[in-house]
CSV table of C-alpha atoms and ligand atoms in Angstrom, one decimal:
chain,number,residue,atom,x,y,z
A,112,MET,CA,108.1,185.6,166.0
A,113,TYR,CA,111.7,184.8,167.0
A,114,THR,CA,113.1,185.6,170.4
A,115,LYS,CA,116.1,188.0,170.8
A,116,LYS,CA,118.4,185.0,171.6
A,117,VAL,CA,117.3,183.1,168.5
A,118,MET,CA,118.1,186.2,166.3
A,119,ASP,CA,121.4,186.7,168.2
A,120,HIS,CA,122.5,183.1,167.6
A,121,PHE,CA,121.2,183.2,164.0
A,122,LEU,CA,123.0,186.5,163.3
A,123,ASN,CA,126.1,185.8,165.2
A,124,PRO,CA,126.5,182.0,165.5
A,125,ARG,CA,129.0,180.7,168.1
A,126,ASN,CA,131.4,178.0,167.2
A,127,MET,CA,130.7,177.8,163.6
A,128,GLY,CA,133.1,176.0,161.4
A,129,GLU,CA,134.9,172.6,161.6
A,130,ILE,CA,137.5,171.0,163.7
A,131,GLU,CA,140.6,169.6,162.0
A,132,ASN,CA,141.2,166.0,163.1
A,133,PRO,CA,138.1,165.9,165.4
A,134,SER,CA,137.5,163.1,168.1
A,135,CYS,CA,134.1,162.6,166.3
A,136,VAL,CA,131.6,164.0,163.8
A,137,GLY,CA,127.9,163.5,163.6
A,138,THR,CA,125.7,164.5,160.7
A,139,VAL,CA,122.0,164.5,160.6
A,140,GLY,CA,119.4,165.7,158.2
A,141,ASN,CA,115.7,166.4,157.7
A,142,ALA,CA,114.4,165.1,154.5
A,143,LYS,CA,111.2,167.3,154.6
A,144,CYS,CA,113.0,170.6,155.0
A,145,GLY,CA,116.3,169.5,153.6
A,146,ASP,CA,118.3,170.9,156.5
A,147,ILE,CA,121.6,169.3,157.2
A,148,MET,CA,123.5,169.8,160.5
A,149,ARG,CA,127.0,168.5,161.2
A,150,MET,CA,128.7,168.6,164.5
A,151,TYR,CA,132.4,168.2,165.3
A,152,MET,CA,133.7,167.3,168.8
A,153,ASP,CA,137.2,167.3,170.3
A,154,ILE,CA,137.0,165.1,173.4
A,155,ASP,CA,140.0,164.6,175.6
A,156,GLU,CA,141.0,161.2,177.4
A,157,ASN,CA,138.7,162.1,180.4
A,158,GLY,CA,135.6,162.3,178.1
A,159,ILE,CA,135.3,166.1,178.4
A,160,ILE,CA,134.3,168.0,175.3
A,161,HIS,CA,137.1,170.5,174.8
A,162,ASP,CA,135.9,172.0,171.6
A,163,VAL,CA,132.8,171.7,169.4
A,164,LYS,CA,131.9,173.3,166.2
A,165,PHE,CA,129.2,172.9,163.7
A,166,LYS,CA,128.3,173.5,160.1
A,167,THR,CA,124.6,174.0,159.3
A,168,PHE,CA,122.9,174.0,155.9
A,169,GLY,CA,119.4,175.2,156.7
A,170,CYS,CA,117.0,177.6,158.1
A,171,GLY,CA,117.8,180.4,160.7
A,172,ALA,CA,116.3,178.4,163.6
A,173,ALA,CA,118.6,175.6,162.6
A,174,VAL,CA,121.7,177.7,162.8
A,175,ALA,CA,120.5,179.2,166.2
A,176,THR,CA,119.8,175.8,167.6
A,177,SER,CA,123.1,174.3,166.4
A,178,SER,CA,125.0,177.5,167.8
A,179,ILE,CA,123.3,177.2,171.3
A,180,ALA,CA,123.7,173.5,171.3
A,181,THR,CA,127.4,173.8,170.9
A,182,GLU,CA,127.6,176.2,173.9
A,183,LEU,CA,125.5,173.8,176.0
A,184,VAL,CA,127.8,170.9,175.4
A,185,LYS,CA,131.2,172.7,175.5
A,186,GLY,CA,133.2,171.9,178.5
A,187,LYS,CA,130.8,169.1,179.4
A,188,THR,CA,131.5,165.4,179.9
A,189,VAL,CA,130.1,163.0,177.2
A,190,GLU,CA,127.5,161.9,179.7
A,191,GLU,CA,126.4,165.4,180.5
A,192,ALA,CA,126.2,166.4,176.8
A,193,LEU,CA,123.8,163.3,176.3
A,194,LYS,CA,121.3,165.2,178.6
A,195,VAL,CA,121.3,168.2,176.4
A,196,THR,CA,117.8,167.6,175.0
A,197,ASN,CA,116.0,169.6,172.2
A,198,LYS,CA,113.8,171.0,175.2
A,199,ALA,CA,117.0,172.3,176.8
A,200,VAL,CA,118.0,173.9,173.6
A,201,VAL,CA,114.6,175.5,173.2
A,202,ASP,CA,114.7,176.7,176.7
A,203,ALA,CA,118.1,178.2,176.2
A,204,LEU,CA,116.9,180.2,173.3
A,205,ASP,CA,114.0,181.5,175.2
A,206,GLY,CA,111.6,179.5,173.1
A,207,LEU,CA,110.9,178.7,169.4
A,208,PRO,CA,107.9,178.9,167.3
A,209,PRO,CA,105.9,175.6,167.1
A,210,LEU,CA,106.7,175.2,163.5
A,211,LYS,CA,110.4,175.4,164.3
A,212,VAL,CA,110.7,172.9,167.2
A,213,HIS,CA,111.9,170.4,164.8
A,214,CYS,CA,114.9,172.4,164.2
A,215,SER,CA,115.9,171.9,167.8
A,216,LEU,CA,115.4,168.1,167.4
A,217,LEU,CA,118.0,168.2,164.7
A,218,ALA,CA,120.3,169.9,167.1
A,219,GLU,CA,119.8,167.1,169.7
A,220,GLU,CA,120.3,164.5,167.0
A,221,ALA,CA,123.6,166.1,166.0
A,222,ILE,CA,125.0,165.8,169.4
A,223,HIS,CA,123.8,162.2,169.6
A,224,ALA,CA,125.3,161.4,166.2
A,225,ALA,CA,128.6,163.1,167.1
A,226,LEU,CA,128.7,161.1,170.6
A,227,TRP,CA,127.8,157.9,168.7
A,228,ASP,CA,130.7,158.2,166.4
A,229,TYR,CA,132.9,158.8,169.4
A,230,ALA,CA,131.7,155.7,171.1
A,231,GLU,CA,132.1,153.6,167.9
A,232,LYS,CA,135.6,155.0,167.3
A,233,ASN,CA,136.7,154.3,170.9
A,234,GLY,CA,135.0,150.9,171.2
A,235,ILE,CA,133.0,152.2,174.3
A,236,LYS,CA,129.3,152.3,175.2
A,237,ILE,CA,127.8,155.5,176.3
A,238,GLU,CA,125.0,154.6,178.8
A,239,GLY,CA,121.5,155.8,177.5
A,240,LEU,CA,122.8,156.7,173.9
A,241,LYS,CA,120.9,155.1,171.1
A,242,LYS,CA,121.8,154.9,167.4
A,243,PRO,CA,120.7,158.4,166.0
A,244,LYS,CA,118.1,158.6,163.5
A,245,SER,CA,119.4,159.9,160.1
A,246,ASP,CA,116.0,161.5,159.5
A,247,ILE,CA,113.8,162.9,162.2
A,248,HIS,CA,110.7,163.2,160.1
A,249,ASP,CA,110.8,159.7,158.9
A,250,GLU,CA,110.9,158.5,162.5
A,251,GLU,CA,108.0,160.7,163.6
A,252,GLU,CA,106.0,159.4,160.6
A,253,ILE,CA,106.8,155.8,161.4
A,254,ASN,CA,105.6,156.5,164.9
A,255,LYS,CA,102.3,158.0,163.6
A,256,VAL,CA,101.6,155.1,161.4
A,257,SER,CA,102.0,152.5,164.1
A,258,TYR,CA,99.6,154.3,166.5
B,231,FES,FE1,113.9,172.2,159.2
B,231,FES,FE2,114.6,174.4,160.4
B,231,FES,S1,113.1,174.1,158.9
B,231,FES,S2,115.5,172.4,160.5
């Protein structure tokens, strides 16, 4: 049910760990499954993400999506990193089972949460960046209720 890429990133996660004195940190969680993802970034004065690491307490797909997400944002500018959507994460893994797509949303949110922290710490505004949701399922349910 998982692609080779998912298994590879789950079994050999890239950029796992934490950065000492990072430029920013973002933590997001999903109350339903209880998974938590934290992303650390080291961003230089030109807004380029030099280093990125993650710690994920969660399912195998959450580990795989965190791992690939770090690869997708490393070396990018803050603006480019903002464009790394959960769909890009899923595509980079050659797909995820439908029940696991929310794990990729957590990865997108972790990137956004780290960038939000970066913007707040530096007193800047990143065009198109919205305050991250702390819990994706809550937001999804709010949307459902309001339909
Ligand atoms: Fe919730 Fe994977 S099961 S993030």
